PDB file of C-alpha atoms and ligand atoms in Angstrom:
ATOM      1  CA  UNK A   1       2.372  10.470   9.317  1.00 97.00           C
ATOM      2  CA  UNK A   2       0.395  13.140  11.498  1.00 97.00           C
ATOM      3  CA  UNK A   3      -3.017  12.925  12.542  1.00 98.00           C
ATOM      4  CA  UNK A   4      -4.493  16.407  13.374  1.00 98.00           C
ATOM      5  CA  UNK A   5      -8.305  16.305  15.296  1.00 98.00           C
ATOM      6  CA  UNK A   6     -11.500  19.127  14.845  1.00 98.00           C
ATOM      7  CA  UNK A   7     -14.258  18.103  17.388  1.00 98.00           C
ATOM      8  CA  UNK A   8     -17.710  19.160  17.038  1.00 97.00           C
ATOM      9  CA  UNK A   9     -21.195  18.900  18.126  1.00 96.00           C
ATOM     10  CA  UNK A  10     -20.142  14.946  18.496  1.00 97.00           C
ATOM     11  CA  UNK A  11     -18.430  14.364  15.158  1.00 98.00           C
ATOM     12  CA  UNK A  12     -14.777  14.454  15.440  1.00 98.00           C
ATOM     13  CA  UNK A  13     -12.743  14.427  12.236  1.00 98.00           C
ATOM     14  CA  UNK A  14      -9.360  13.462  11.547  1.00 98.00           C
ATOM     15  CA  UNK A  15      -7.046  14.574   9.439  1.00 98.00           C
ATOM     16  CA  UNK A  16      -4.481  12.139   7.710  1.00 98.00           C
ATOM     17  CA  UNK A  17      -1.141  13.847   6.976  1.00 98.00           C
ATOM     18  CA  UNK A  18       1.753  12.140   4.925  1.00 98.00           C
ATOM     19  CA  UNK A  19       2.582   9.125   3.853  1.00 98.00           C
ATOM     20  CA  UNK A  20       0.873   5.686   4.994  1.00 98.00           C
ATOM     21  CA  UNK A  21       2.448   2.483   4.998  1.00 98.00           C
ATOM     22  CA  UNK A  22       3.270  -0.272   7.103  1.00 98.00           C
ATOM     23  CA  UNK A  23       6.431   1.256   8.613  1.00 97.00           C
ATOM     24  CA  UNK A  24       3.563   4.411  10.127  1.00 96.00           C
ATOM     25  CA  UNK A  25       0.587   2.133  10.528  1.00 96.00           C
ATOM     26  CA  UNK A  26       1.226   0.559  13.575  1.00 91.00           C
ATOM     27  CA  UNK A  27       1.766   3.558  15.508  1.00 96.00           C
ATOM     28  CA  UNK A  28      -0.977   5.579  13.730  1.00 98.00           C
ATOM     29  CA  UNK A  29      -3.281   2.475  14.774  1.00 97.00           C
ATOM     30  CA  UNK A  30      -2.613   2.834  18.227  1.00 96.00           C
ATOM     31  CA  UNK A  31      -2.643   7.023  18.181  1.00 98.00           C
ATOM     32  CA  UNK A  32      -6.182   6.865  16.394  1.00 98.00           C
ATOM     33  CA  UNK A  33      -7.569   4.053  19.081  1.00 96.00           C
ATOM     34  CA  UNK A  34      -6.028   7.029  21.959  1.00 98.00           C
ATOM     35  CA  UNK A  35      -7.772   9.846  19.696  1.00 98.00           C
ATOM     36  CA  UNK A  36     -11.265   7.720  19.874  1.00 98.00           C
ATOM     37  CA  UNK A  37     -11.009   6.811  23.433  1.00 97.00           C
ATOM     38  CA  UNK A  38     -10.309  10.408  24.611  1.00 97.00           C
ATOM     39  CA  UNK A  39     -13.047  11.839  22.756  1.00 97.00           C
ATOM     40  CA  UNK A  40     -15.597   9.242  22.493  1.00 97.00           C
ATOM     41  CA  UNK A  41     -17.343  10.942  19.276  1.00 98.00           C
ATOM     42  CA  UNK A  42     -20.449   9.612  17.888  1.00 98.00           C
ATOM     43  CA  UNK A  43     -19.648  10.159  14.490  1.00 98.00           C
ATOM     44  CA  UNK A  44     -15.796   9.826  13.284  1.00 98.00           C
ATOM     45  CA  UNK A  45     -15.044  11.151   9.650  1.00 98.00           C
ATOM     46  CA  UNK A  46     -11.288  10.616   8.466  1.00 98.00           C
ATOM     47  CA  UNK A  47     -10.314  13.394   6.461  1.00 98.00           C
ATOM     48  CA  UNK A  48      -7.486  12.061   3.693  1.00 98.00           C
ATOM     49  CA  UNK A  49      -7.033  14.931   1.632  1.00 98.00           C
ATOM     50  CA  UNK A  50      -3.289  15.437   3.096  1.00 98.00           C
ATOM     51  CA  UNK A  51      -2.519  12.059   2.830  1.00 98.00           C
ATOM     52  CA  UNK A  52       0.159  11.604  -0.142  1.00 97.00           C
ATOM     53  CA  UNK A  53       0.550   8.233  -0.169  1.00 98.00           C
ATOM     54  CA  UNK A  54      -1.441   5.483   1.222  1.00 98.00           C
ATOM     55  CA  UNK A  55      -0.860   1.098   0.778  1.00 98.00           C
ATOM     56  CA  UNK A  56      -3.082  -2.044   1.466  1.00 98.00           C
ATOM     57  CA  UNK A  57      -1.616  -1.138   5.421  1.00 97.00           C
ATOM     58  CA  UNK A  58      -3.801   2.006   5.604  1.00 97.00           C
ATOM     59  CA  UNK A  59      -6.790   0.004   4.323  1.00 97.00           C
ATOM     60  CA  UNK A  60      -6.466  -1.876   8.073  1.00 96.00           C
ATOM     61  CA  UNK A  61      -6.129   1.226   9.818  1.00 97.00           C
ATOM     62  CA  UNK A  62      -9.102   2.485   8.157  1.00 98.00           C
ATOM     63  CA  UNK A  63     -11.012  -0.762   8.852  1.00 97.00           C
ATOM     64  CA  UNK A  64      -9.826  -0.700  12.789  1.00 96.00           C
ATOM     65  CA  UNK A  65     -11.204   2.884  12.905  1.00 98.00           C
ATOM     66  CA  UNK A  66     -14.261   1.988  11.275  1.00 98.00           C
ATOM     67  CA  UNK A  67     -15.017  -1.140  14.008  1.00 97.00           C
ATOM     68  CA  UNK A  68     -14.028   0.618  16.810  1.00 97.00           C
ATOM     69  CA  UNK A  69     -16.438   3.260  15.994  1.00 98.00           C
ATOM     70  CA  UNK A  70     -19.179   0.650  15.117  1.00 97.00           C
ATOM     71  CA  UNK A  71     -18.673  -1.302  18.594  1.00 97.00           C
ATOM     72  CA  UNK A  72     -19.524   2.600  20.494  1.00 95.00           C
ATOM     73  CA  UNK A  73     -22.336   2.446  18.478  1.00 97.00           C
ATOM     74  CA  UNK A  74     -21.383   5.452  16.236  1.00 97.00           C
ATOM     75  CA  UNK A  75     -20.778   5.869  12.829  1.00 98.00           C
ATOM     76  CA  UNK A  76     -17.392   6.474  10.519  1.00 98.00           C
ATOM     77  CA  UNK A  77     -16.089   7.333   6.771  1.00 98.00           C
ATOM     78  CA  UNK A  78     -13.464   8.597   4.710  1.00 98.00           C
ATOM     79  CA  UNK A  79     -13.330  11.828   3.161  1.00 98.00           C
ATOM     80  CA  UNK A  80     -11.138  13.700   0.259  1.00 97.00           C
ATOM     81  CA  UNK A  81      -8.655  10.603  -0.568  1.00 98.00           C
ATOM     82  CA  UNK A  82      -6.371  12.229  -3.280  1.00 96.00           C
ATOM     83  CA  UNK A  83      -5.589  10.380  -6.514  1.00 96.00           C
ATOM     84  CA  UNK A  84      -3.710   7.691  -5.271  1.00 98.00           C
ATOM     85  CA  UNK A  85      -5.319   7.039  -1.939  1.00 98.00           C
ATOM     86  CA  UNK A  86      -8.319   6.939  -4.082  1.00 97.00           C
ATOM     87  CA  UNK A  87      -7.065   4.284  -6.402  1.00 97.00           C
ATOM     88  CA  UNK A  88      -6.205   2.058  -3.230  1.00 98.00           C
ATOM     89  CA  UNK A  89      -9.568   2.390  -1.610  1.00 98.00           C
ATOM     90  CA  UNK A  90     -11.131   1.235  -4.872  1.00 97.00           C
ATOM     91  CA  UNK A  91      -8.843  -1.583  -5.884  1.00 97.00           C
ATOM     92  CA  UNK A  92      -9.337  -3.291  -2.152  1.00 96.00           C
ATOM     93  CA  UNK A  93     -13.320  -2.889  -2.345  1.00 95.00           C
ATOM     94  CA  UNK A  94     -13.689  -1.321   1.366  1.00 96.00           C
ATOM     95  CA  UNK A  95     -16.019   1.210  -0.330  1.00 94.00           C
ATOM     96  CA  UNK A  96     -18.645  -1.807   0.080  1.00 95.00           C
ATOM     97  CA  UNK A  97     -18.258  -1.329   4.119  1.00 96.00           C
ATOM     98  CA  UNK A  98     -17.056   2.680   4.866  1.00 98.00           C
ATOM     99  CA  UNK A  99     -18.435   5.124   2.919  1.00 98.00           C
ATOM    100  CA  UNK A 100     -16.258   7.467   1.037  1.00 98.00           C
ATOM    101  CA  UNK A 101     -17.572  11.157  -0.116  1.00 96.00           C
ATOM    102  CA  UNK A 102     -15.197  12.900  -2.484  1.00 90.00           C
ATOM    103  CA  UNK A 103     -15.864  16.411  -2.941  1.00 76.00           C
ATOM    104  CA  UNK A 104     -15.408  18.285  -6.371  1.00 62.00           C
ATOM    105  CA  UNK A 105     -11.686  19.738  -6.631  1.00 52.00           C
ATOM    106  CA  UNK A 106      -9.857  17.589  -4.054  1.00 48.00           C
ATOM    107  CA  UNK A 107      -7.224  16.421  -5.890  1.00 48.00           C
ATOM    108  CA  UNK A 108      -3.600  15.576  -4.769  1.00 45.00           C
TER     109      UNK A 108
ATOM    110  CA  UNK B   1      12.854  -9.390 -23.949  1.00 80.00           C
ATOM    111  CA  UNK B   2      15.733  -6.794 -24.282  1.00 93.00           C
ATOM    112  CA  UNK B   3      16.935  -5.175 -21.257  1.00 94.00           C
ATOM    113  CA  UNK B   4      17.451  -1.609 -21.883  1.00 95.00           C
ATOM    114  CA  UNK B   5      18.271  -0.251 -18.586  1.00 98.00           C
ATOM    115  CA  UNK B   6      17.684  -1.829 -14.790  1.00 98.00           C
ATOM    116  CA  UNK B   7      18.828  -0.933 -11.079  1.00 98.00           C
ATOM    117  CA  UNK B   8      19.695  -3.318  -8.027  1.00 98.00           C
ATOM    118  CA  UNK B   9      18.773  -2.290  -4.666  1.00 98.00           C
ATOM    119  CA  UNK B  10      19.429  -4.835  -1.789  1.00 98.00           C
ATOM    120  CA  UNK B  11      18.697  -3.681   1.943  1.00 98.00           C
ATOM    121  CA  UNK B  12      17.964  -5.407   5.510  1.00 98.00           C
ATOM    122  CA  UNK B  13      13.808  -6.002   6.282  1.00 98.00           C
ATOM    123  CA  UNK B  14      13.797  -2.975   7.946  1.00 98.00           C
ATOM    124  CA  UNK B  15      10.460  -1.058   7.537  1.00 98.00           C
ATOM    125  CA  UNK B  16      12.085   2.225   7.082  1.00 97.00           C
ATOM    126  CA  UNK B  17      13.686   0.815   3.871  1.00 98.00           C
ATOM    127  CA  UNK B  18       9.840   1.015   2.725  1.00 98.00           C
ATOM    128  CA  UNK B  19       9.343   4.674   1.700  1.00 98.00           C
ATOM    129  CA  UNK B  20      13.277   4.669   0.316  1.00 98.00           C
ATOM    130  CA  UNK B  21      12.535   1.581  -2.131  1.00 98.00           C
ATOM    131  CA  UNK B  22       8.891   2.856  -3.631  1.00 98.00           C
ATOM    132  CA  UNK B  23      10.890   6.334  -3.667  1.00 98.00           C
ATOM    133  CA  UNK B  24      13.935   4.687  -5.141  1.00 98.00           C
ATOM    134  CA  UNK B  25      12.206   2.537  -7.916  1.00 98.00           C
ATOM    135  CA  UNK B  26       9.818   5.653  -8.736  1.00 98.00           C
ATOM    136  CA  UNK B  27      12.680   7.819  -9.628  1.00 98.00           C
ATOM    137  CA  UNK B  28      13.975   4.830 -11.807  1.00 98.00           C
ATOM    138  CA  UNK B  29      10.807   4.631 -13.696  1.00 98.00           C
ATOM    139  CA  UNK B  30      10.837   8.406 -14.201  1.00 97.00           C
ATOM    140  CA  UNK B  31      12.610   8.012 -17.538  1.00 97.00           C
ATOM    141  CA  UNK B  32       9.628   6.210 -19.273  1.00 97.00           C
ATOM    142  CA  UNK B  33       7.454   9.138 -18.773  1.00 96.00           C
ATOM    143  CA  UNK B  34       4.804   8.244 -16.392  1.00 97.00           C
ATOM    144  CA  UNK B  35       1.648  10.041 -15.748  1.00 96.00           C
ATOM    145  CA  UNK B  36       1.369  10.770 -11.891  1.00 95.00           C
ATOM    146  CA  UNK B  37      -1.239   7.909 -12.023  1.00 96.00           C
ATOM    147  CA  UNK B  38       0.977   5.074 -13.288  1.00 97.00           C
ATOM    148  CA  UNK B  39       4.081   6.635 -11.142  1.00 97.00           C
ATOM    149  CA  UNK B  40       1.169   6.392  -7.703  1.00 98.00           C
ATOM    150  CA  UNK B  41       0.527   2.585  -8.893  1.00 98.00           C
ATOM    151  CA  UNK B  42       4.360   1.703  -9.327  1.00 98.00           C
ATOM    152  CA  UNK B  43       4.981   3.529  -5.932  1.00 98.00           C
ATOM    153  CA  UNK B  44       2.163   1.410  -4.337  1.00 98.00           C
ATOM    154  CA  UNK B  45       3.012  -2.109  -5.899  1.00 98.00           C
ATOM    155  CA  UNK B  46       6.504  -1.573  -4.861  1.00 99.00           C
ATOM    156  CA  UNK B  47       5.375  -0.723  -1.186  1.00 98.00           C
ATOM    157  CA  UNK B  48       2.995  -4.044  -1.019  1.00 98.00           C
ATOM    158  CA  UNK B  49       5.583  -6.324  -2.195  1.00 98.00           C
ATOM    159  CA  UNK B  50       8.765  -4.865  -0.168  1.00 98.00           C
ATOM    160  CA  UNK B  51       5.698  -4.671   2.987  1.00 98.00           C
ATOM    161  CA  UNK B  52       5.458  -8.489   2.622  1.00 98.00           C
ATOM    162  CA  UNK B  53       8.972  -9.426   2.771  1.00 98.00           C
ATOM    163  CA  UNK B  54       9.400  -7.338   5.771  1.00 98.00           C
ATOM    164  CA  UNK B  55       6.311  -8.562   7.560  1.00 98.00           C
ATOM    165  CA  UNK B  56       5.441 -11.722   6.266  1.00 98.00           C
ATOM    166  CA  UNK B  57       9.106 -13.195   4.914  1.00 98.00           C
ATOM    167  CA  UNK B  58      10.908 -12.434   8.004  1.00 98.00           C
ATOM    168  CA  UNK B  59       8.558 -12.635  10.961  1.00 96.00           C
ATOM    169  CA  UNK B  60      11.122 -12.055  13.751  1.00 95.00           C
ATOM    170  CA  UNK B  61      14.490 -11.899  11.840  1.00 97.00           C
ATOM    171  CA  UNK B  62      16.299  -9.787   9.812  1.00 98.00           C
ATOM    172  CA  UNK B  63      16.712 -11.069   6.186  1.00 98.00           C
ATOM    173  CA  UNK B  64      17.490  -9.669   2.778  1.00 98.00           C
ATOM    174  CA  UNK B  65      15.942  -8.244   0.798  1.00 98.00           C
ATOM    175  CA  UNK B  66      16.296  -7.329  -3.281  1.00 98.00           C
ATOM    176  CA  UNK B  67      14.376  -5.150  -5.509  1.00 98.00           C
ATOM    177  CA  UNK B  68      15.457  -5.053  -9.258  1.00 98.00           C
ATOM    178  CA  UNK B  69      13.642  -2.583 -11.432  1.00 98.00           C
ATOM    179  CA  UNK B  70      14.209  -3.178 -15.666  1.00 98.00           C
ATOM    180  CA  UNK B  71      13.100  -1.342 -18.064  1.00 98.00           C
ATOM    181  CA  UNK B  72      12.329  -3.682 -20.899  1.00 98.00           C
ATOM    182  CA  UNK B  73      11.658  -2.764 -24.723  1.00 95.00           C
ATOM    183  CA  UNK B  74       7.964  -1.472 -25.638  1.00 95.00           C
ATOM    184  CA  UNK B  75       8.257   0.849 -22.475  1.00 96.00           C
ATOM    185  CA  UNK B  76       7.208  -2.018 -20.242  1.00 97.00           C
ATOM    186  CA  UNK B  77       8.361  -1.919 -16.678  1.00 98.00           C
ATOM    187  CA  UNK B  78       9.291  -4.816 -14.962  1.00 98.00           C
ATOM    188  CA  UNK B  79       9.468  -4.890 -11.188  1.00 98.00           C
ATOM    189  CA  UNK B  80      11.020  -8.271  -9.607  1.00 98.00           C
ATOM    190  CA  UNK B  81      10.962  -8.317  -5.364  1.00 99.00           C
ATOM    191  CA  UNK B  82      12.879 -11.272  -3.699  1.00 98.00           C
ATOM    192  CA  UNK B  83      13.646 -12.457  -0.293  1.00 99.00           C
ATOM    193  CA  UNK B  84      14.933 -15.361   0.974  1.00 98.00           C
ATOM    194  CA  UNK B  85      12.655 -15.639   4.179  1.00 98.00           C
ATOM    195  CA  UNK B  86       9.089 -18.411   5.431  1.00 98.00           C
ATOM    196  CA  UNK B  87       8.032 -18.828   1.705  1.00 98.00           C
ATOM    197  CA  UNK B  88       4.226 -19.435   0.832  1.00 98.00           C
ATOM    198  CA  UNK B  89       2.768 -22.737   1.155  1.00 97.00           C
ATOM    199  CA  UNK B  90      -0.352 -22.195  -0.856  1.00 98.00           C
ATOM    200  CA  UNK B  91       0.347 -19.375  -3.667  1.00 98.00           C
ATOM    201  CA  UNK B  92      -3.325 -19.245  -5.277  1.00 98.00           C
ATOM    202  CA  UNK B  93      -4.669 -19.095  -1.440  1.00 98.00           C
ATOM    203  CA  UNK B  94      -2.253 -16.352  -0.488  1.00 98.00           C
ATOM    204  CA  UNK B  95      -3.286 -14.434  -3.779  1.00 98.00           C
ATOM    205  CA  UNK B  96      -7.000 -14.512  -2.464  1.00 97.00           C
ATOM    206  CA  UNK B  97      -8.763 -11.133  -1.888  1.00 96.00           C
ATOM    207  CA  UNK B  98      -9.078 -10.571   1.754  1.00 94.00           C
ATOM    208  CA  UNK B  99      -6.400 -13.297   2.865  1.00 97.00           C
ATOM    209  CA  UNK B 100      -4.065 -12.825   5.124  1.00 97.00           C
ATOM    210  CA  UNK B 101      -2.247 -14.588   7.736  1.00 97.00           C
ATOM    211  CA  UNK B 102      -1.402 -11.632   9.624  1.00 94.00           C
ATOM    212  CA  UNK B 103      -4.453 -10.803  11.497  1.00 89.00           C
ATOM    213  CA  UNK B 104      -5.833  -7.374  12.240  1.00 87.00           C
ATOM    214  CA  UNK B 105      -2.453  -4.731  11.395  1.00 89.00           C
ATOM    215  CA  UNK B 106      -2.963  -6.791   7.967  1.00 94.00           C
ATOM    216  CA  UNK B 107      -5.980  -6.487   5.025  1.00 94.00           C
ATOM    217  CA  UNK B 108      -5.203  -9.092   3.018  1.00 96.00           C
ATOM    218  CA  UNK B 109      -5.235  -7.201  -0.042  1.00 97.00           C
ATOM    219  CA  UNK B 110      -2.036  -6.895  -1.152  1.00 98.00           C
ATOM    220  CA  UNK B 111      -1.496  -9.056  -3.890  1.00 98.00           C
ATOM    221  CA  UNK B 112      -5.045  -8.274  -5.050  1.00 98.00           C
ATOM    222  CA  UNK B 113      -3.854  -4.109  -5.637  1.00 98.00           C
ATOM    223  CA  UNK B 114      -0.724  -6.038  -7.173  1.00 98.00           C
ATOM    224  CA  UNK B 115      -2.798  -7.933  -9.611  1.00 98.00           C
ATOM    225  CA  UNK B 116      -5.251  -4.917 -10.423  1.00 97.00           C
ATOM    226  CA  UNK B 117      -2.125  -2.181 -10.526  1.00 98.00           C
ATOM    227  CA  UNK B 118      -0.450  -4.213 -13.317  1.00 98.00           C
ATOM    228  CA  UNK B 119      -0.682  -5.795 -16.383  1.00 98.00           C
ATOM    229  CA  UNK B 120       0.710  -9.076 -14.594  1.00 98.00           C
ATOM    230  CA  UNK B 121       1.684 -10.525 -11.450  1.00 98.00           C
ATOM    231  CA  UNK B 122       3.625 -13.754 -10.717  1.00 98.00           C
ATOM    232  CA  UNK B 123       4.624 -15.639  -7.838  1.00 98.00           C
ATOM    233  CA  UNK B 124       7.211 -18.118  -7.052  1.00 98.00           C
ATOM    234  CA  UNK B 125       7.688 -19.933  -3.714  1.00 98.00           C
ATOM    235  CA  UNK B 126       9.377 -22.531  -1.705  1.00 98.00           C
ATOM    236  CA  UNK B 127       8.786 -22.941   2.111  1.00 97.00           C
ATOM    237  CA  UNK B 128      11.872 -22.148   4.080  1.00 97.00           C
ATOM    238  CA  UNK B 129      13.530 -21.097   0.957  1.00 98.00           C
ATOM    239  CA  UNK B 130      11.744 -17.644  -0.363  1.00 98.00           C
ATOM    240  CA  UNK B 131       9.439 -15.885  -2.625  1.00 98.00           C
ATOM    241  CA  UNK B 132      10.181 -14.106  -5.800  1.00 98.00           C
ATOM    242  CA  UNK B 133       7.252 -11.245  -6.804  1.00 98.00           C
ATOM    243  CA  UNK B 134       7.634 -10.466 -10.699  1.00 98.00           C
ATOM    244  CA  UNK B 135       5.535  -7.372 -11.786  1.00 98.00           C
ATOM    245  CA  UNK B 136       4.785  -5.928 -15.276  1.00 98.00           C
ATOM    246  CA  UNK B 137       3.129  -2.859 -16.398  1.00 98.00           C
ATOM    247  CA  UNK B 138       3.385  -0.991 -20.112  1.00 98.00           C
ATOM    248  CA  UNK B 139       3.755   2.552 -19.702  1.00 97.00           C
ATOM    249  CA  UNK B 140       1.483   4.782 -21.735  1.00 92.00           C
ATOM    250  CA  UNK B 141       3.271   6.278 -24.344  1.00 88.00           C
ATOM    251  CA  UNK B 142       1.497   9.596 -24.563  1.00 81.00           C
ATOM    252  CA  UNK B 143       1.129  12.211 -27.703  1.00 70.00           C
ATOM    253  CA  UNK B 144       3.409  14.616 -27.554  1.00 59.00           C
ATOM    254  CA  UNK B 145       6.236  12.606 -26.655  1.00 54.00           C
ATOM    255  CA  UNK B 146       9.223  11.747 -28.921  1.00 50.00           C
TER     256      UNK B 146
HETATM  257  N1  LIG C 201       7.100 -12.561   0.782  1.00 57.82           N
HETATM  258  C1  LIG C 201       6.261 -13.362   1.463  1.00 57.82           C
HETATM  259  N2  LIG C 201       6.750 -14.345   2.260  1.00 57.82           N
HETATM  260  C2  LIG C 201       5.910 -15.157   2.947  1.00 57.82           C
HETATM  261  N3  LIG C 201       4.553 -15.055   2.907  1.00 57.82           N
HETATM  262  C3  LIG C 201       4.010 -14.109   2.133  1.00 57.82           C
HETATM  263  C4  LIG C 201       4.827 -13.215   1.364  1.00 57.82           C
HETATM  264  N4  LIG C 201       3.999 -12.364   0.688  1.00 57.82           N
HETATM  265  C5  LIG C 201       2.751 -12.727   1.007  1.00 57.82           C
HETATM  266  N5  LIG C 201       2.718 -13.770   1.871  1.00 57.82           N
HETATM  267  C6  LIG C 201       1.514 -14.462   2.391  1.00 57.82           C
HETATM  268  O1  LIG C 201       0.394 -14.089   1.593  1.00 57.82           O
HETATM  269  C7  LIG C 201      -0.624 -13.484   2.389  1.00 57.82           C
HETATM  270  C8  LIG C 201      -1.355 -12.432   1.606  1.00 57.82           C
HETATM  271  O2  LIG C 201      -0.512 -11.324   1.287  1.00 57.82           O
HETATM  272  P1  LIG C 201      -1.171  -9.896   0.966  1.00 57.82           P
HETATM  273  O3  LIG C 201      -2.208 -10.083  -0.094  1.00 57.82           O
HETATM  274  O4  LIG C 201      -0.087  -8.920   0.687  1.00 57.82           O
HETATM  275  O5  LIG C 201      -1.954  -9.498   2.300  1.00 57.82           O
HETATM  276  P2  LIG C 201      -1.375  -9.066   3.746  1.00 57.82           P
HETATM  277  O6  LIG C 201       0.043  -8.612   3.575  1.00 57.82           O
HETATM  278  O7  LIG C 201      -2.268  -7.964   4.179  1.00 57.82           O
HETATM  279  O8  LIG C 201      -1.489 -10.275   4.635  1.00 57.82           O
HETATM  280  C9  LIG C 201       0.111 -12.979   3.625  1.00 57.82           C
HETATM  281  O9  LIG C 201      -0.742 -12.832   4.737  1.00 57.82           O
HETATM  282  C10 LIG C 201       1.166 -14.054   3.816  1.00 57.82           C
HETATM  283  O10 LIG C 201       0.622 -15.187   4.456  1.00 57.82           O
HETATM  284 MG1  LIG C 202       0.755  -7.500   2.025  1.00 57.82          MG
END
């Protein structure tokens, strides 16, 4: 899996590429904890819209993102999850924690 | 139930066997006409029960692993993941929403995208000797379809 970066104005976004499982997550964990320290954003959206796959591994991911963002004080959600990211996010019930915003005509 | 058609795959716990076996079984299931929603939920049931072998089976070994994927009469799907690894001590615990024993790389949530991915889920376990992870799901027949 790739994660790509935009920084702006304090919000930095980042962009989920690929597939997410438990074979990528531990490495993505630890690249996305690098990401946060480096830029130290306020706000932290994760953009999913190139994931193509995502499992119950990506929901801790999401989560450690989430806390680590919480514990600098800032803020963090998901954006664009495609059909079956989507379908994930629902089933495990983290929607009652991060926020997620789907925009009209983001389908994968 | 009639089987009319089924594939064997047996690998090592290796987590780079878990993108090949959701991949695998997908293309298996292609046959009963999936939409891409139902083919997304077989991929990801398929990736949570092959995950737990590999992660939860066989802490810090190697073990075996088999998938078997059947395709049984009223286009039902039946999924059946086995290893031979730790075994669960307390099945309805493990089942919980939000349980896990394998702290914060780990959601818990697993068998609870199992359970609400298909139509059923059972588990059968023995300490030291293995779990067995037996999925069903109908597939939609769908109008226009012979
Ligand atoms: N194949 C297995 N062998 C041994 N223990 C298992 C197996 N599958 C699941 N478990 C146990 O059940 C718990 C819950 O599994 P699951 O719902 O998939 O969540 P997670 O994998 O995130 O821990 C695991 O933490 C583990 O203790
Ligand atoms: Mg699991």
């Amino acid at each position: 899996m790739k994660v790509l970066t935009s920084f702006k104005n304090g919000l930095l976004v980042l962009y989920f590429e690929g597939e997410l499982d438990h074979h990528e997550s531990r490495d993505v964990a630890q690249r996305l904890e690098r990401i946060l320290e480096e830029y130290l954003p306020r706000d932290c959206a994760m953009d999913l819209s190139g994931l193509r796959f995502m499992d119950s591994s990506g929901i801790a991911v999401i989560l450690r993102v989430y806390r680590r963002m919480k514990e600098m004080g800032g803020r963090a959600w998901v954006e664009n999850p495609g059909t079956q990211p989507l379908r994930v996010l629902d089933a495990s019930g983290i929607d009652r924690v991060v926020k997620i915003n789907v925009s009209e005509g983001v389908r994968s | 139930m009639n089987t009319k058609n089924y594939i064997r795959l047996e690998f090592p716990s290796q987590s780079v066997n878990e993108g090949f076996a959701r991949g695998a079984v997908a293309c298996f299931a292609a046959q009963l006409d999936p939409t891409l929603e139902e083919l997304g939920d077989i991929k990801t049931v398929v990736s949570e029960a092959v995950t737990n072998c590999i992660v939860h089976a066989y802490p810090d070994t190697l073990g075996k692993v088999l998938v078997k994927a059947r395709i049984l009469e009223e286009n039902t799907l039946e999924l059946v993941i086995r290893d031979w690894g730790r075994g669960i001590p307390d099945i309805e615990k493990a089942r919980q929403p939000m349980y896990t024993t394998g702290g914060a790389d780990r959601s818990g949530m697993g068998f609870t995208i199992m359970e609400s991915f298909m139509d059923s889920l059972r588990v059968r376990s023995a300490p030291g000797k293995g779990t067995t992870v037996t999925l069903r799901r109908k597939i939609s027949l769908r109008s226009g379809r012979l």
